[in-house]
Short mmCIF file of C-alpha atoms in Angstrom, two decimals:
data_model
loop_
_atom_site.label_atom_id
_atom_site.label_comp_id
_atom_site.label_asym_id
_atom_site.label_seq_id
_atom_site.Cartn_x
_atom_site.Cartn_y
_atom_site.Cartn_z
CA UNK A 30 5.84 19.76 -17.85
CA UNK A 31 4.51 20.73 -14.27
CA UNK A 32 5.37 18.63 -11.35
CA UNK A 33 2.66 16.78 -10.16
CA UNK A 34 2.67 15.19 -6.53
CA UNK A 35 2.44 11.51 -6.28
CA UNK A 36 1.16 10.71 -2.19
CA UNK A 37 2.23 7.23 -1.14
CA UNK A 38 0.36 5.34 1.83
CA UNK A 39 2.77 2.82 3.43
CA UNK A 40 1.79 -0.62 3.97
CA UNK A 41 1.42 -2.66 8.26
CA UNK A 42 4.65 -1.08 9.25
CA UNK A 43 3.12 2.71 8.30
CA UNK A 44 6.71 4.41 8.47
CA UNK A 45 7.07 5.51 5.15
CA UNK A 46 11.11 4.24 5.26
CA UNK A 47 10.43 1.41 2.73
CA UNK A 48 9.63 3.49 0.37
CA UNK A 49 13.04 5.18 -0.18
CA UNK A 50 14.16 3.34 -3.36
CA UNK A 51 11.00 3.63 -5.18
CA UNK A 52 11.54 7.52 -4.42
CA UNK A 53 15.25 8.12 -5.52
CA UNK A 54 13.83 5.72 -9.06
CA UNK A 55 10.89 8.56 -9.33
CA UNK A 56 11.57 11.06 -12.30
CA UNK A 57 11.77 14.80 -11.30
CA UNK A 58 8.64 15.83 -12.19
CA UNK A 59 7.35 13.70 -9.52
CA UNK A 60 7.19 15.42 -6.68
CA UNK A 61 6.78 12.61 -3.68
CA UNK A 62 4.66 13.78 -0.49
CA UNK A 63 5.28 10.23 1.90
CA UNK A 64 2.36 10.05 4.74
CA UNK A 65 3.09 8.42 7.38
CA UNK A 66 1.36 6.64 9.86
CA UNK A 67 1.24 6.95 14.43
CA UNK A 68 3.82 4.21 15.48
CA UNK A 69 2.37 3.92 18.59
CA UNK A 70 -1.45 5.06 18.21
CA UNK A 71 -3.72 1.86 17.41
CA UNK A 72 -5.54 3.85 14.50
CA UNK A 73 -7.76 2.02 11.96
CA UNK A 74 -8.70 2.82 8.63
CA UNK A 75 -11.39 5.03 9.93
CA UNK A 76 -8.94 6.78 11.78
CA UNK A 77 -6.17 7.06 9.76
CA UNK A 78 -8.14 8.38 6.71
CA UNK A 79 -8.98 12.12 8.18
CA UNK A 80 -5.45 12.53 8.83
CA UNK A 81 -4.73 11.75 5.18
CA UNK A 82 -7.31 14.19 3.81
CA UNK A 83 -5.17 17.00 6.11
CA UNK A 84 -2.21 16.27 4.82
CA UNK A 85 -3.53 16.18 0.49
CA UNK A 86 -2.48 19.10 -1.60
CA UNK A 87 -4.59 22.03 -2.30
CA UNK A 88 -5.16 23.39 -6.01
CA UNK A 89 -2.63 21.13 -7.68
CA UNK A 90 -3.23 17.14 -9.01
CA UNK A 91 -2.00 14.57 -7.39
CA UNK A 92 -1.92 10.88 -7.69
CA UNK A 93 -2.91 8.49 -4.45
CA UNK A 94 -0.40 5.39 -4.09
CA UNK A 95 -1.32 2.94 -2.01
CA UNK A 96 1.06 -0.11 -0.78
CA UNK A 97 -0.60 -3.14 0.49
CA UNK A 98 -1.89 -2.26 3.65
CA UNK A 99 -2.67 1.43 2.65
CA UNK A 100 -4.48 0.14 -0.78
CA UNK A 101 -8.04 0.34 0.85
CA UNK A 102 -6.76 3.38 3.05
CA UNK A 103 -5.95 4.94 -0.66
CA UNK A 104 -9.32 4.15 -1.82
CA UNK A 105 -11.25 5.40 1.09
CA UNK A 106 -9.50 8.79 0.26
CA UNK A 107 -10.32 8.84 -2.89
CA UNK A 108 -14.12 7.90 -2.10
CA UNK A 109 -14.06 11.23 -0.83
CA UNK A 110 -13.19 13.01 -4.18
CA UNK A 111 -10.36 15.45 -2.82
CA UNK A 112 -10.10 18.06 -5.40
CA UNK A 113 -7.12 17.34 -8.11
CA UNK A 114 -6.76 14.08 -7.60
CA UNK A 115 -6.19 12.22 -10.99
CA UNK A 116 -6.02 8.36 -9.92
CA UNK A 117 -5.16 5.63 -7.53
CA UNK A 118 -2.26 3.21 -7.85
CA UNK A 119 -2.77 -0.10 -5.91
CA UNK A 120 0.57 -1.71 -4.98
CA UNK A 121 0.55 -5.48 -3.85
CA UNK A 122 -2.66 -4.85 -2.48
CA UNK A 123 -6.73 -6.16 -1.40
CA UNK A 124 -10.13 -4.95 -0.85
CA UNK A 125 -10.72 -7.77 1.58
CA UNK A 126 -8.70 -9.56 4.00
CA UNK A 127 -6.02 -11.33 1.39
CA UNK A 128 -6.66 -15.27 2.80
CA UNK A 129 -10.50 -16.68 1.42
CA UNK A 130 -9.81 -18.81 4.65
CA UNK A 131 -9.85 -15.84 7.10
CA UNK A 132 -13.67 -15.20 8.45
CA UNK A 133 -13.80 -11.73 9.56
CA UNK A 134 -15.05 -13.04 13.33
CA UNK A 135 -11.47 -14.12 13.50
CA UNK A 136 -9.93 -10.48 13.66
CA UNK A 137 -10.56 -11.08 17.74
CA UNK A 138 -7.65 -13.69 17.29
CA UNK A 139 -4.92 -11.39 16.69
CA UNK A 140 -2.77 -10.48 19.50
CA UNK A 141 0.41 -8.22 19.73
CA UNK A 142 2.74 -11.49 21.28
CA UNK A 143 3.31 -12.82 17.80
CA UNK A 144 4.60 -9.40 16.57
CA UNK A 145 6.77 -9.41 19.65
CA UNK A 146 8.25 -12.88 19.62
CA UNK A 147 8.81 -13.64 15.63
CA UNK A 148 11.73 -12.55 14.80
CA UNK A 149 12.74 -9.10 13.04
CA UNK A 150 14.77 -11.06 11.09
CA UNK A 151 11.88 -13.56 10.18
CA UNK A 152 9.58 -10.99 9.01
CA UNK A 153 12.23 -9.27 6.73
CA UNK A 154 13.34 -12.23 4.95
CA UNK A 155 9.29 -13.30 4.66
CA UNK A 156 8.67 -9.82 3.16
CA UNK A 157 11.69 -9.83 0.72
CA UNK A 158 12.25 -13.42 -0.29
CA UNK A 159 15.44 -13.87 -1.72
CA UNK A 160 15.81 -10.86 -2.30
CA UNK A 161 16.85 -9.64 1.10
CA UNK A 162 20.08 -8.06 0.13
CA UNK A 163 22.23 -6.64 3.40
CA UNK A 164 20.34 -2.89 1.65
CA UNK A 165 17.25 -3.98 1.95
CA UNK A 166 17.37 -5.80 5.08
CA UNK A 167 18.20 -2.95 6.97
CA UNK A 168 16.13 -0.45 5.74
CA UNK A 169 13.24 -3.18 6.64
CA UNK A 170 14.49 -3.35 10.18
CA UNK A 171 14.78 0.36 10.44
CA UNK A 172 10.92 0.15 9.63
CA UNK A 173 9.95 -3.06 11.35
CA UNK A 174 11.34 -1.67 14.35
CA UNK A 175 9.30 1.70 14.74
CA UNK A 176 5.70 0.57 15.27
CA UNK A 177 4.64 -1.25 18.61
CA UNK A 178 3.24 -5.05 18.59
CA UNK A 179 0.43 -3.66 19.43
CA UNK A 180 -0.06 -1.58 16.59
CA UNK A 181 0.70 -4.13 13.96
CA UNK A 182 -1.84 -6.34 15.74
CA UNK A 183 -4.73 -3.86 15.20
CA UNK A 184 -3.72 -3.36 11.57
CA UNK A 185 -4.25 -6.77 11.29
CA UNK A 186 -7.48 -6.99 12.75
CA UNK A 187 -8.12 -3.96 10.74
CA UNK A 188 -7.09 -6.08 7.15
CA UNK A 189 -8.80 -9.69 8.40
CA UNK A 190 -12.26 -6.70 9.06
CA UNK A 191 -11.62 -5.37 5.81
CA UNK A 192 -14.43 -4.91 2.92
CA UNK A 193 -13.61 -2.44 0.83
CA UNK A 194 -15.41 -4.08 -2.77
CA UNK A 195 -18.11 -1.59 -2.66
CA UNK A 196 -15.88 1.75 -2.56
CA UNK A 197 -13.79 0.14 -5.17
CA UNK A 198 -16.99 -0.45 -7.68
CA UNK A 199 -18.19 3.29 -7.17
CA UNK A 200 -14.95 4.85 -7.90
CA UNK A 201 -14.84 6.55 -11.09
CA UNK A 202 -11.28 7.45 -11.31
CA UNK A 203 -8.57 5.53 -13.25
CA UNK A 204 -6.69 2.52 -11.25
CA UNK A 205 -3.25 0.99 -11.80
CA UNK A 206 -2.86 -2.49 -10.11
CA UNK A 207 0.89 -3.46 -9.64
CA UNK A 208 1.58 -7.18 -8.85
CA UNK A 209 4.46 -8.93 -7.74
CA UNK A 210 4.43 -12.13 -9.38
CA UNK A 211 5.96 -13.52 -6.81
CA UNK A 212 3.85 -12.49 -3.94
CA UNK A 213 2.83 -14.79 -1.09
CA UNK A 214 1.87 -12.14 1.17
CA UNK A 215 -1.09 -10.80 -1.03
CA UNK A 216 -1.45 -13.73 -3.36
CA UNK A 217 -2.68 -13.53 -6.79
CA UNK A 218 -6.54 -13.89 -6.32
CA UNK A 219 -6.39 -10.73 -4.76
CA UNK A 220 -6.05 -8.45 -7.68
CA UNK A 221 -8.24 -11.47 -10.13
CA UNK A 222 -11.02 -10.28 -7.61
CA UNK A 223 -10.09 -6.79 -8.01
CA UNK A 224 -10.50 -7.16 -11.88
CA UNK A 225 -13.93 -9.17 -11.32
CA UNK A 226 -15.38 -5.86 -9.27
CA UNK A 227 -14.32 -3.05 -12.35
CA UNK A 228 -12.67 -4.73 -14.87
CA UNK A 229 -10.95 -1.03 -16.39
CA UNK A 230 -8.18 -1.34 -13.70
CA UNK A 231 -4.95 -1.40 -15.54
CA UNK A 232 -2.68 -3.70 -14.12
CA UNK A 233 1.34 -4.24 -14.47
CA UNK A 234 3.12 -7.09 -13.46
CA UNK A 235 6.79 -7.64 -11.84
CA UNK A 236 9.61 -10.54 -11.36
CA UNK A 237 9.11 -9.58 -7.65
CA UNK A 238 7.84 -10.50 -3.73
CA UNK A 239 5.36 -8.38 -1.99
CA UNK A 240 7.97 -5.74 -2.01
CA UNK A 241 7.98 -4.80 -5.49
CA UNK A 242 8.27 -1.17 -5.21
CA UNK A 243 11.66 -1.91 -3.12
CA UNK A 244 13.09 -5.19 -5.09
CA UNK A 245 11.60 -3.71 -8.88
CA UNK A 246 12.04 0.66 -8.17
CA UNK A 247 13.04 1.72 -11.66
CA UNK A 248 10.10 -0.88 -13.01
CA UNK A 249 7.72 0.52 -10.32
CA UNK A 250 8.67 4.26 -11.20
CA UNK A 251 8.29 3.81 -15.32
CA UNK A 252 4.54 1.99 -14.61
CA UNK A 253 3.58 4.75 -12.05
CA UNK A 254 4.86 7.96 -14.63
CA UNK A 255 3.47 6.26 -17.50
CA UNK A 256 -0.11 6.10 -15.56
CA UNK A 257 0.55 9.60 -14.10
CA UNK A 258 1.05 11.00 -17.73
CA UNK A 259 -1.86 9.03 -19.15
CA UNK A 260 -4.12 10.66 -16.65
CA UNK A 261 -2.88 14.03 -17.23
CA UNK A 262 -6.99 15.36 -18.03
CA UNK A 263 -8.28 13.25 -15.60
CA UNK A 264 -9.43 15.04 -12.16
CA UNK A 265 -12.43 14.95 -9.63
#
């Protein structure tokens, strides 16, 4: 069977790094291309999404992978209809800001001081949950520790902005949803809302935080080859 390229969007931290054990679960012919996003460039979706589009394969089909924060970012790409792509995979992710309490006026609220004075070690075990093994904790601090507080500040503002319904209801692609059912970050009304705007989505479910594709890999992997063969005829 021929390889076909799977292109993963990272979620706020935009390294890439978390996404190691989800690639080393991958089967072979799964070839990974990990975009990454400026650690110190305060880039928004609008931004960030022609520097995807450089970066997409040419002449071969590929399947768009978006984690939490890059979930819209995925979908704007694939609003675009980039030539071979097959379908979108939304990890632990929203089409508006994840909160029903969050007005979008609020997004002039964020500041980068919170991002410098909560702990790294806060925000890892808040990510992982109890599952913040000595593995995973590090490879969250390796990430956590790249971007400035000023760049996870405008991502923020950037996700409490966020409106994304209507590019999710034209897209006439195939979508897998993958929920962690035990996610606080992006809680569960996120994806029910999801399902409410194009009901089609597929959707898989984990024993898992936010970080499923890090906690859950070899789950992640089987859900994500198993969509990635079922769309084998499907291309823009």
């Amino acid at each position: 069977m021929p390889r076909v390229k799977l292109v993963l969007l990272p979620g706020l931290d935009g390294t890439g790094v978390l996404f190691q054990p989800l690639l080393q679960a991958l089967p072979p012919d799964i070839e990974p291309l990990v975009v990454a996003y400026p650690d110190r460039e305060c880039l928004g979706y609008d931004e960030l999404l022609p520097r995807v589009l450089s970066v997409l394969p040419h002449d071969e089909p590929f399947v768009l992978l978006g984690e939490s924060y890059g979930g819209p970012l995925a979908l704007q790409v694939a609003a675009t209809r980039p030539q071979g792509l097959r379908g979108v995979i939304l990890s632990a992710s929203f089409v508006t800001v994840p909160y029903r309490f969050v007005p979008g006026w609020a997004a002039h609220l964020v500041a980068a001081l919170p991002f410098r004075s909560f702990p790294l070690y806060a925000r890892i075990k808040r990510w992982l949950g109890a599952y913040a093994t000595p593995e995973f904790a590090m490879l969250s601090a390796q990430a956590l520790s790249r971007p400035s507080a000023e760049v996870f500040a405008h991502r923020v503002r950037e996700i409490v902005r966020l409106d994304a319904r209507s590019i999710l209801a034209s897209l006439a692609l195939p979508v897998l949803y993958l929920q962690g059912t035990r996610d606080h970050v992006v809680p569960a009304h996120n994806l029910q809302a999801i399902l409410r705007i194009k009901p089609q989505v597929q959707t898989r479910r984990f024993d898992s935080p936010h970080m499923l594709l890090q906690t859950r890999p070899m789950l992640a992997a089987k859900a994500i080859a198993d969509f990635i063969a079922a769309t084998a005829n499907t291309t823009i």
